[in-house]
PDB file of C-alpha atoms and ligand atoms in Angstrom:
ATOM      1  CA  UNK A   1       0.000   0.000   0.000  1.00  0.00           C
ATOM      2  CA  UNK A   2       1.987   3.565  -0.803  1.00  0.00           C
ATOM      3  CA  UNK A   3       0.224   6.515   0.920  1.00  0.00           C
ATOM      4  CA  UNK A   4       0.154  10.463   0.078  1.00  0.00           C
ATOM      5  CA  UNK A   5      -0.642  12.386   3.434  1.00  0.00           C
ATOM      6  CA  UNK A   6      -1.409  15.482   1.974  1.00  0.00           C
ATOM      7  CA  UNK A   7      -1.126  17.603   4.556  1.00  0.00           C
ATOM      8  CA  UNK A   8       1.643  17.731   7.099  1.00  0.00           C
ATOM      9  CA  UNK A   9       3.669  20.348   8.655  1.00  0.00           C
ATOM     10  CA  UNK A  10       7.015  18.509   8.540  1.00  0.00           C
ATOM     11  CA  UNK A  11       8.869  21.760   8.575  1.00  0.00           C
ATOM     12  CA  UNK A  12       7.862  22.762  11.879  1.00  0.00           C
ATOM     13  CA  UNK A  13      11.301  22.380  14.812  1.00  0.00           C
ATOM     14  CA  UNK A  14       9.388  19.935  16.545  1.00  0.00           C
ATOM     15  CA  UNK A  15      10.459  17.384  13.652  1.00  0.00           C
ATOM     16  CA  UNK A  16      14.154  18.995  13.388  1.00  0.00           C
ATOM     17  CA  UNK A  17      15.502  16.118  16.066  1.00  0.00           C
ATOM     18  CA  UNK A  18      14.672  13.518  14.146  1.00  0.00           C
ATOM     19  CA  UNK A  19      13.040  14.283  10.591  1.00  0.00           C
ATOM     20  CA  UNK A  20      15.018  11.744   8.656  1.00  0.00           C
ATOM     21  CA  UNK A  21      14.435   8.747  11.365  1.00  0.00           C
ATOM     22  CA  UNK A  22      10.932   9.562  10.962  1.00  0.00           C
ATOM     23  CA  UNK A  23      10.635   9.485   7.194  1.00  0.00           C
ATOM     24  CA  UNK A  24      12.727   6.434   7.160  1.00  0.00           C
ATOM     25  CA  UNK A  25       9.927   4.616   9.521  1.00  0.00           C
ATOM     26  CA  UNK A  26       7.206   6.431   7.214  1.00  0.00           C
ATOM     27  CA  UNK A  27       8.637   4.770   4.223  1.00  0.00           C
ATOM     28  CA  UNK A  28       8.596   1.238   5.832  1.00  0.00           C
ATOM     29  CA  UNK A  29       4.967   1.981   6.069  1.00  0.00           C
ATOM     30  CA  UNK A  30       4.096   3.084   2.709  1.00  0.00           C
ATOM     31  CA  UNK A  31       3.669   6.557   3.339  1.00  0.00           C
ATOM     32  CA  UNK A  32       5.863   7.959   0.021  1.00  0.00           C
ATOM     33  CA  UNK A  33       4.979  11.444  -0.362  1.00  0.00           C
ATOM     34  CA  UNK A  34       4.272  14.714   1.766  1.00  0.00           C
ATOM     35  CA  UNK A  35       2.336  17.726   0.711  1.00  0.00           C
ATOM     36  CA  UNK A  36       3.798  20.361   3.273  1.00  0.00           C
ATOM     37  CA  UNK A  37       1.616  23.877   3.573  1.00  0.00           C
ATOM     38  CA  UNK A  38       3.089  26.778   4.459  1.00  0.00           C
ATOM     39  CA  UNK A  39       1.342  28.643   7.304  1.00  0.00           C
ATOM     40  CA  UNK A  40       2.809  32.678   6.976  1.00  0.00           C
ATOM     41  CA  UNK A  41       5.433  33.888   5.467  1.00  0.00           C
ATOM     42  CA  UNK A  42       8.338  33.081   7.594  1.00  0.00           C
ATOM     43  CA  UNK A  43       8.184  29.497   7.062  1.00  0.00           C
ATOM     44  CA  UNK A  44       7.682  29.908   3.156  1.00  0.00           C
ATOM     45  CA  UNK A  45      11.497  29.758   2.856  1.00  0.00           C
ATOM     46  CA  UNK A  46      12.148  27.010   4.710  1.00  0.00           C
ATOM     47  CA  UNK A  47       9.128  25.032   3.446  1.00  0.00           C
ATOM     48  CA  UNK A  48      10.981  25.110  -0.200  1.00  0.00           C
ATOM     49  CA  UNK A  49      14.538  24.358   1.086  1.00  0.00           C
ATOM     50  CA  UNK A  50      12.948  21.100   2.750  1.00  0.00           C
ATOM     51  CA  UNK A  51      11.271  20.164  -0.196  1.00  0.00           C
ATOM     52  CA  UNK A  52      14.950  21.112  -2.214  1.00  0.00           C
ATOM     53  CA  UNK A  53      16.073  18.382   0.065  1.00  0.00           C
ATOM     54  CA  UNK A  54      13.715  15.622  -0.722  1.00  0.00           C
ATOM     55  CA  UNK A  55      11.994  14.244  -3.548  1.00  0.00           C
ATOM     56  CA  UNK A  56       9.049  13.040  -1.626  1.00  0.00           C
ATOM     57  CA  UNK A  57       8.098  16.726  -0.565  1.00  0.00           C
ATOM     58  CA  UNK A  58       5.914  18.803  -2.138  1.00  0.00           C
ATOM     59  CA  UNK A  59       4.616  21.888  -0.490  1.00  0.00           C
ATOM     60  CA  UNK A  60       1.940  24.831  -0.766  1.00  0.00           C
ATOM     61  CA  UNK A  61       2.678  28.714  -0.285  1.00  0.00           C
ATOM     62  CA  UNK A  62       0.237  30.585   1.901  1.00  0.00           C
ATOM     63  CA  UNK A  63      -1.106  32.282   4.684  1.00  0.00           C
ATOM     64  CA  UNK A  64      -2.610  30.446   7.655  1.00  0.00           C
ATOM     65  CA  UNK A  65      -5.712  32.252   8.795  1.00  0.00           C
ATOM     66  CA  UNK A  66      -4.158  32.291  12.358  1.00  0.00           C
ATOM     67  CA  UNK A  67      -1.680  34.430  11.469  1.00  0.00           C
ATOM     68  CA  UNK A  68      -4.047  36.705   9.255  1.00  0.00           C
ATOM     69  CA  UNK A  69      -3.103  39.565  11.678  1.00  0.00           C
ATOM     70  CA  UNK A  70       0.465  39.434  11.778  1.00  0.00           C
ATOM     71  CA  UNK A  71       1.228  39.837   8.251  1.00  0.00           C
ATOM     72  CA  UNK A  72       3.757  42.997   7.324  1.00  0.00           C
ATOM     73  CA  UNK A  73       2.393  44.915   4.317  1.00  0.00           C
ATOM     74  CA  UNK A  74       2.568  43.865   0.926  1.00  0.00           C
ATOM     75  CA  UNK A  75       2.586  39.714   1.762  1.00  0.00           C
ATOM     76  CA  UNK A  76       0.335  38.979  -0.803  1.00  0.00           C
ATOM     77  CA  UNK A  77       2.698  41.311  -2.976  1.00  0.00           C
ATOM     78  CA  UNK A  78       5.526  38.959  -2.046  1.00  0.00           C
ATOM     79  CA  UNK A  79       3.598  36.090  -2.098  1.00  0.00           C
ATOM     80  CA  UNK A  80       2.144  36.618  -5.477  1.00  0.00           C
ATOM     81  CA  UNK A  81       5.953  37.038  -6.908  1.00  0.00           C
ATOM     82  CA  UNK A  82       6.889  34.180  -5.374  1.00  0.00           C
ATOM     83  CA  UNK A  83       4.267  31.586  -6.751  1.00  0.00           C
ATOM     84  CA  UNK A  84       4.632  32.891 -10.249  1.00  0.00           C
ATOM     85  CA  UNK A  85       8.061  32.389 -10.248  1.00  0.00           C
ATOM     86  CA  UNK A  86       7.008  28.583  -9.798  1.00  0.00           C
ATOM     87  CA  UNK A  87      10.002  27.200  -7.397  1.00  0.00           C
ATOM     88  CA  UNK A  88      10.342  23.418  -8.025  1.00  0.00           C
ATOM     89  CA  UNK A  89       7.962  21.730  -5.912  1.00  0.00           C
ATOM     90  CA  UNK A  90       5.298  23.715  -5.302  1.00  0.00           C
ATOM     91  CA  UNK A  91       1.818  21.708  -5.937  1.00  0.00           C
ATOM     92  CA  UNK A  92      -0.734  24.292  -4.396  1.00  0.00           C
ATOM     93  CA  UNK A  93      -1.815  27.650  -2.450  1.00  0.00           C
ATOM     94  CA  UNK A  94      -2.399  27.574   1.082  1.00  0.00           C
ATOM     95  CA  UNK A  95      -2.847  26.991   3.886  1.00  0.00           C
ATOM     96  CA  UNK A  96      -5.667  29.254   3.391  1.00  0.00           C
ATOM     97  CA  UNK A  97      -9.102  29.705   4.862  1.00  0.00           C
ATOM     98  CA  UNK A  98     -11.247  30.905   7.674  1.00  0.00           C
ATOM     99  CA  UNK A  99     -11.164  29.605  11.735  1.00  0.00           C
ATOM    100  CA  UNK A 100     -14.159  31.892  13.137  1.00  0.00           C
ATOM    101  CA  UNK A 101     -13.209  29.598  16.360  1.00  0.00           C
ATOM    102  CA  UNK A 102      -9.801  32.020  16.860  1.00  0.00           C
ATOM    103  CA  UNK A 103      -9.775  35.242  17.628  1.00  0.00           C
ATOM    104  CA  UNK A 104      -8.016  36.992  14.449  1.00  0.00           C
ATOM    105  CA  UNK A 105     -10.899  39.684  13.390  1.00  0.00           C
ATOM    106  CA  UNK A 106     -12.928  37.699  10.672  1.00  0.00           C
ATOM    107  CA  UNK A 107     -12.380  40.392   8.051  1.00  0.00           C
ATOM    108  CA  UNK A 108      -8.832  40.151   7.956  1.00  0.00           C
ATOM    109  CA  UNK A 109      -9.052  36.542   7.251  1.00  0.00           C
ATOM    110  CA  UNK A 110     -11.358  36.730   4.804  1.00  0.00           C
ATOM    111  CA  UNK A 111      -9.567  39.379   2.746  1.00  0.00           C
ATOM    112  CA  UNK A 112      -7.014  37.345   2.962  1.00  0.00           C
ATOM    113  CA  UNK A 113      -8.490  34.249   1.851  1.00  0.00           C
ATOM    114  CA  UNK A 114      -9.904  35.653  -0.651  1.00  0.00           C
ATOM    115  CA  UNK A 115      -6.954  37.351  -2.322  1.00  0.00           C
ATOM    116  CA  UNK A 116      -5.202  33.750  -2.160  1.00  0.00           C
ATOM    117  CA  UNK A 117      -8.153  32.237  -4.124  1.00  0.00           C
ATOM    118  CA  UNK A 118      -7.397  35.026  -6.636  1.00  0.00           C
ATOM    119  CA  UNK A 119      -4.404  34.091  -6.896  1.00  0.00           C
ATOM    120  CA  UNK A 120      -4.870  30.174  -7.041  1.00  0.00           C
ATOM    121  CA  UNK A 121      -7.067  30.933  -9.765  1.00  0.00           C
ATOM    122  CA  UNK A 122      -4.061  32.604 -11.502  1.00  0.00           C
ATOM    123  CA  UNK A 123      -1.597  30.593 -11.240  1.00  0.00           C
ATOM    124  CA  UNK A 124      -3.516  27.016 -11.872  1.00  0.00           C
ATOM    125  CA  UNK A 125      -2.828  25.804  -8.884  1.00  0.00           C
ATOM    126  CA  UNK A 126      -5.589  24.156  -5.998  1.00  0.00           C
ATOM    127  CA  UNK A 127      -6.171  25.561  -2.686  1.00  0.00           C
ATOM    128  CA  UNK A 128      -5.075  23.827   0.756  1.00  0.00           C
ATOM    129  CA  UNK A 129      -8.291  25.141   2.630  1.00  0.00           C
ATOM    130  CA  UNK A 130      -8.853  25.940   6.605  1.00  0.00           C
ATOM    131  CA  UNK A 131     -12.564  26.075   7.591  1.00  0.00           C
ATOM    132  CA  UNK A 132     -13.285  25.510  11.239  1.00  0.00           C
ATOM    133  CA  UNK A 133     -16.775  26.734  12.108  1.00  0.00           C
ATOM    134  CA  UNK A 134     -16.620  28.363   9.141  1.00  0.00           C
ATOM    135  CA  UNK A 135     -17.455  25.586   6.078  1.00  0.00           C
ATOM    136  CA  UNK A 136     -20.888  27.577   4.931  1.00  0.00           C
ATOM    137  CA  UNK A 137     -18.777  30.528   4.598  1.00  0.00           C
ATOM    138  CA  UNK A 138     -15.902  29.018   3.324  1.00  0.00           C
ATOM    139  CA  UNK A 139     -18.386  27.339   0.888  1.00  0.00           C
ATOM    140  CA  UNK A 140     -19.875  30.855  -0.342  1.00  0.00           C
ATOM    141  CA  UNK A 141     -16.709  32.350  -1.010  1.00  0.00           C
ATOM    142  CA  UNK A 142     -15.073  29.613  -3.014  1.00  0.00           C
ATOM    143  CA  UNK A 143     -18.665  29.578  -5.010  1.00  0.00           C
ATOM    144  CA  UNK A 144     -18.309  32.930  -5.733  1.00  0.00           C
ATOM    145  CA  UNK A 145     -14.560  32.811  -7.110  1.00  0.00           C
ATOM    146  CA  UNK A 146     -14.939  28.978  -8.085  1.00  0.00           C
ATOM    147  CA  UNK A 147     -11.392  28.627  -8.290  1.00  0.00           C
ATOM    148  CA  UNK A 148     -11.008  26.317 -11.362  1.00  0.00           C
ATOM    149  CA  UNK A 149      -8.583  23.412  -9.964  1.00  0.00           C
ATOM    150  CA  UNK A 150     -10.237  23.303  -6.519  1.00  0.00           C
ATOM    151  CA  UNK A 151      -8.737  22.107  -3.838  1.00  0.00           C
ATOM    152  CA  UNK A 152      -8.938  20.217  -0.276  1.00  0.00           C
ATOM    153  CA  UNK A 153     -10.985  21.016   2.384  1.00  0.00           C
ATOM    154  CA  UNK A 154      -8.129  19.912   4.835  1.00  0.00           C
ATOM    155  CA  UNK A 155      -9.211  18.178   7.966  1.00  0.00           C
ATOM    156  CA  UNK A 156     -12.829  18.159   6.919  1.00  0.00           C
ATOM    157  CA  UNK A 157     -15.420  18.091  10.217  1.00  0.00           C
ATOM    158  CA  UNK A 158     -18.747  18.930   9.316  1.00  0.00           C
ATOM    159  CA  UNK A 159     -21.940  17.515   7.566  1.00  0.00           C
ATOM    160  CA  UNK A 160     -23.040  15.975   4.783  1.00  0.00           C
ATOM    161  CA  UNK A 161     -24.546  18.682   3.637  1.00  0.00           C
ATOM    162  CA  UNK A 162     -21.512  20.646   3.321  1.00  0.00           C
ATOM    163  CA  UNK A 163     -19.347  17.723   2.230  1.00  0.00           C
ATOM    164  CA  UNK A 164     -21.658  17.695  -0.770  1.00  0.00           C
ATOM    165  CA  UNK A 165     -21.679  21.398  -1.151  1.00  0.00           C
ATOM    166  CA  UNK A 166     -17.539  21.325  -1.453  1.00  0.00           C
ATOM    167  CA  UNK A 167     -17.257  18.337  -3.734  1.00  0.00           C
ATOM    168  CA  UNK A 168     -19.525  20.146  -6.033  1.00  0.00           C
ATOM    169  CA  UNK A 169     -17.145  22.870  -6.206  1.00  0.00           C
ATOM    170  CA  UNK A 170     -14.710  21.352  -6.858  1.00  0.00           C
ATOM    171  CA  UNK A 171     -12.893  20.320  -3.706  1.00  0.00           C
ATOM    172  CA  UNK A 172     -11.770  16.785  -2.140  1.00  0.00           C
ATOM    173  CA  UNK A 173     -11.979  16.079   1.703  1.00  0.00           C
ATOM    174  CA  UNK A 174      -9.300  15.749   3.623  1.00  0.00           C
ATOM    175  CA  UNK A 175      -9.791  12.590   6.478  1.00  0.00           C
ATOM    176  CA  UNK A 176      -7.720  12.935   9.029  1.00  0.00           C
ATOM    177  CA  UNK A 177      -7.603  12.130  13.080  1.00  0.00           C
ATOM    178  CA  UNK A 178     -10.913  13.561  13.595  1.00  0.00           C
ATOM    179  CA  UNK A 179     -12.587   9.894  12.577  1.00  0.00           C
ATOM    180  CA  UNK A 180     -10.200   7.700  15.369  1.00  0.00           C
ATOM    181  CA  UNK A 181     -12.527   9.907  17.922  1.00  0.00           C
ATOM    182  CA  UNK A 182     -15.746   8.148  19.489  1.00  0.00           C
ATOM    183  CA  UNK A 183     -17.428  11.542  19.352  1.00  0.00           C
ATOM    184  CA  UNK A 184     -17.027  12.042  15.208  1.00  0.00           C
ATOM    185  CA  UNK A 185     -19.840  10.111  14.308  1.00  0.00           C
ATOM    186  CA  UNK A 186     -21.324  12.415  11.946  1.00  0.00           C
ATOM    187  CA  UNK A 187     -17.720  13.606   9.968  1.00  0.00           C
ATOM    188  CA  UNK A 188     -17.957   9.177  10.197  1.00  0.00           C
ATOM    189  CA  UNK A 189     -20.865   9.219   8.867  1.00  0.00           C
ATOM    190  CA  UNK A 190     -19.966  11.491   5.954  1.00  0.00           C
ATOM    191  CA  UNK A 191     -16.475   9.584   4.372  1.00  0.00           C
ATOM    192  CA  UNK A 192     -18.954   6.338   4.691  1.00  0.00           C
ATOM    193  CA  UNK A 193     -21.243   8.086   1.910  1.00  0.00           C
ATOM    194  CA  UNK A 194     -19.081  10.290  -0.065  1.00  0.00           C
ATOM    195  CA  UNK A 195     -18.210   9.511  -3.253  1.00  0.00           C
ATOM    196  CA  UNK A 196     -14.483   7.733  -2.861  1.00  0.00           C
ATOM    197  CA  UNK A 197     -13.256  10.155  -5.272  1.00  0.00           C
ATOM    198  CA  UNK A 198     -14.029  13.015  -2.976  1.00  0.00           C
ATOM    199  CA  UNK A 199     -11.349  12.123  -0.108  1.00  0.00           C
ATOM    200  CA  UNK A 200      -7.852  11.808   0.521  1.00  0.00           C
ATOM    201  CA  UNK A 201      -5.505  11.182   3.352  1.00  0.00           C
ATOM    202  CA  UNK A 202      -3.848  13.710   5.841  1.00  0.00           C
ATOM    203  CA  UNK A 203      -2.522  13.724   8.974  1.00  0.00           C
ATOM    204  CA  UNK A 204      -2.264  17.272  10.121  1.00  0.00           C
ATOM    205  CA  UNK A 205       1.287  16.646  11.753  1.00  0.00           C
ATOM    206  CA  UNK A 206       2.250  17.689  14.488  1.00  0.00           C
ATOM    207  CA  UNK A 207      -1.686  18.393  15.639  1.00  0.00           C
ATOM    208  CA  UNK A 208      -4.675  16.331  15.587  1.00  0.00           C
ATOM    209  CA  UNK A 209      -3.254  12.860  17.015  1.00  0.00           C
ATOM    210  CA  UNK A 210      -5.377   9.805  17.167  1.00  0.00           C
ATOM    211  CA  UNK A 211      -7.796   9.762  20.033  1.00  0.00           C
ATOM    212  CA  UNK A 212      -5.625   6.586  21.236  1.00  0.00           C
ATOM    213  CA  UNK A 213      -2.685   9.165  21.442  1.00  0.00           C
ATOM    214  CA  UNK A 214      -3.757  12.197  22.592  1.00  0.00           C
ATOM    215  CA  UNK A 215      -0.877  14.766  23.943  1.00  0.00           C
ATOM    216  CA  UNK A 216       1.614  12.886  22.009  1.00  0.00           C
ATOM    217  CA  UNK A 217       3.394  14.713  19.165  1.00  0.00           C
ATOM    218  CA  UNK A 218       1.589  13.491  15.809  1.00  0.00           C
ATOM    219  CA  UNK A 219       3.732  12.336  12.891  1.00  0.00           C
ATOM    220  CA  UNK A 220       2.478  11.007   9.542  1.00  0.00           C
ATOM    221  CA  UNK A 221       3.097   7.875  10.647  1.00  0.00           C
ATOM    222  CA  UNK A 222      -0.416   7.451  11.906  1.00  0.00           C
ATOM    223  CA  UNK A 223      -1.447   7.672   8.141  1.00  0.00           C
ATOM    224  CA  UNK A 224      -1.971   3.949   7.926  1.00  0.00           C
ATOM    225  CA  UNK A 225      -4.140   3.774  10.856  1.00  0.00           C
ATOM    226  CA  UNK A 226      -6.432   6.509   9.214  1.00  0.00           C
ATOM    227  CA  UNK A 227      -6.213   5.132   5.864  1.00  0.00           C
ATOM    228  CA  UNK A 228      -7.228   1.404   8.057  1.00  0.00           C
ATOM    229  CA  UNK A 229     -10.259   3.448   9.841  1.00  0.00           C
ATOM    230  CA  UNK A 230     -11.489   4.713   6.258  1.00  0.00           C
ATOM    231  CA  UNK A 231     -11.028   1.281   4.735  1.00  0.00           C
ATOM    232  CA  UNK A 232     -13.565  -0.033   7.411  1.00  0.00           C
ATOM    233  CA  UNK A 233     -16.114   2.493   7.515  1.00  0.00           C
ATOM    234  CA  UNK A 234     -16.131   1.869   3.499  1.00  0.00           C
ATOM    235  CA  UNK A 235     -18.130  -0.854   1.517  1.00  0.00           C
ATOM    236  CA  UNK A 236     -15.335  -1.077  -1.619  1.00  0.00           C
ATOM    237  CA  UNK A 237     -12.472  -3.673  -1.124  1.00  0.00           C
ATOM    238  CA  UNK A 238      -9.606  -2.263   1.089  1.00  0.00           C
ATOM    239  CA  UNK A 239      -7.192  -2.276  -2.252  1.00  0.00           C
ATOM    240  CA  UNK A 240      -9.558  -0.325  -4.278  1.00  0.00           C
ATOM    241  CA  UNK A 241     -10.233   2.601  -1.293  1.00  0.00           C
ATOM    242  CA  UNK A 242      -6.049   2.575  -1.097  1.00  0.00           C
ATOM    243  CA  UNK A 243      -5.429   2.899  -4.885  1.00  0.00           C
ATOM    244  CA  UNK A 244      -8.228   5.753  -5.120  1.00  0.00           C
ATOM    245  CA  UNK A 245      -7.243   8.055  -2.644  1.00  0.00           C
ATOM    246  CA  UNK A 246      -3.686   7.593  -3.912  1.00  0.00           C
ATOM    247  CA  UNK A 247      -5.010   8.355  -7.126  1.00  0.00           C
ATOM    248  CA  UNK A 248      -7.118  11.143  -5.680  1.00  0.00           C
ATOM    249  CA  UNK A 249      -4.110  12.978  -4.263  1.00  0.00           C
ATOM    250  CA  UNK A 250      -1.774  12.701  -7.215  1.00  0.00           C
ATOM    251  CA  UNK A 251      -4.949  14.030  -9.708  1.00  0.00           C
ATOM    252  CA  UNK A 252      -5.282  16.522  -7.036  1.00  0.00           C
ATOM    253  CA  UNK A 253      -1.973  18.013  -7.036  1.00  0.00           C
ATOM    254  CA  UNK A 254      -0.079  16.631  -9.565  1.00  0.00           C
ATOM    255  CA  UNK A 255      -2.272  17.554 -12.560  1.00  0.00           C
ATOM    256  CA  UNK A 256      -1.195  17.286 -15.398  1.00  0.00           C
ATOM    257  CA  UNK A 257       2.268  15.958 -14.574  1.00  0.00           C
TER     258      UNK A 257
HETATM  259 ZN1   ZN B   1      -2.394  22.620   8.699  1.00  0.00          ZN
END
């Protein structure tokens, strides 16, 4: 089985002790690939000199919502020059969104957001998406710009409703942690009835662990387990579900390549 967690922060320090251990013990497990966002712009440099460093990474360019109100002036300037001068490796634009759970004043985000969806839109590229308590908003915007290569809703928790609402525009689901918790019976409920080509894997590294490892440090080596929870809650053969999202991830963000 080869796995694509498509989204990870495995630039972050709390990986710098042991990155290459870690990937080693990834590989064993199948996971082959990485799609790193960036979260503001002082990690956007050292997001591509990872990815410089390894074959398997591929990244986005973006600002987090969290750090909406931190920004110096002209980011989306910089931003903009950056992604069109297309550095090796990068496969999308994000992490992007809206969190109306944080305290960042909503119109800053959404500015924000928005002018990343512009330029997504420019520069072909699909969007590494945010929403927490946010997904009907998230879902107007992106109908109002529909971005043409779409994108993830990363970490998707939320109902069907609104799963349906994203595929239609466009954008996969990202299944993460959230389903190893008793309480997620509804997000459950949801990646039992979507269409299989409407999800793909992510762990969310170093955040969102497994409910069976809560306050540990996550690493995408709980991608398996995920990918093992999906398989069950599915009614397709465990092979198929695996070879999907795998395809899912590459059509995703390797179109065309
Ligand atoms: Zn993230």
């Amino acid at each position: 089985m080869q796995l694509i967690d498509t989204h990870c922060h495995l630039d972050f320090p709390v990986f710098d002790q042991d990155r290459e251990a870690l990937l080693d013990r990834c590989r064993a497990l199948g996971v082959t690939e990485y799609i790193i966002p960036a979260i503001a712009e002082n990690n956007w440099t050292r997001v591509i000199a990872l990815a410089d460093q390894h074959i398997d990474f591929f990244y986005g360019l973006g600002v987090h919502p969290w750090y909406a109100g931190e920004q110096r002036e002209g980011v989306m300037d910089r931003l903009r020059a950056l992604v069109m001068s297309q550095p090796a490796g990068l496969v999308a634009i994000g992490e992007c969104g809206l969190d109306l759970r944080s305290h960042v004043p909503q119109e800053g985000q959404l500015a924000l957001f928005e002018a990343q969806i512009r330029l997504a839109s420019d520069a072909d590229l699909p969007l590494m998406v945010h929403s927490v308590r946010a997904n009907d908003t998230v879902a107007k915007v992106l109908r109002r710009f529909k971005p043409p290569r779409g994108g993830v809703i990363h970490a998707f928790s939320g109902s069907l409703q609104q799963a349906e609402a994203f595929w239609q525009l466009g954008f996969r689901l990202g299944v993460g942690g959230v389903i190893s918790f008793e309480r997620a019976n509804k997000t459950r409920d949801v990646f039992k009835v979507m269409p299989l080509e409407a999800l793909v894997l992510e762990t969310d590294s170093p955040d969102m662990p497994l409910q069976s490892e809560q306050g540990a440090r996550n690493t995408p080596e709980s991608l398996p387990k995920i990918a093992a929870i999906l398989m069950d809650l599915r009614d397709e053969p465990a092979r198929l579900v695996a070879d999907m999202l795998l395809c899912n991830a590459r059509n995703l963000f390797h179109h065309g390549t």
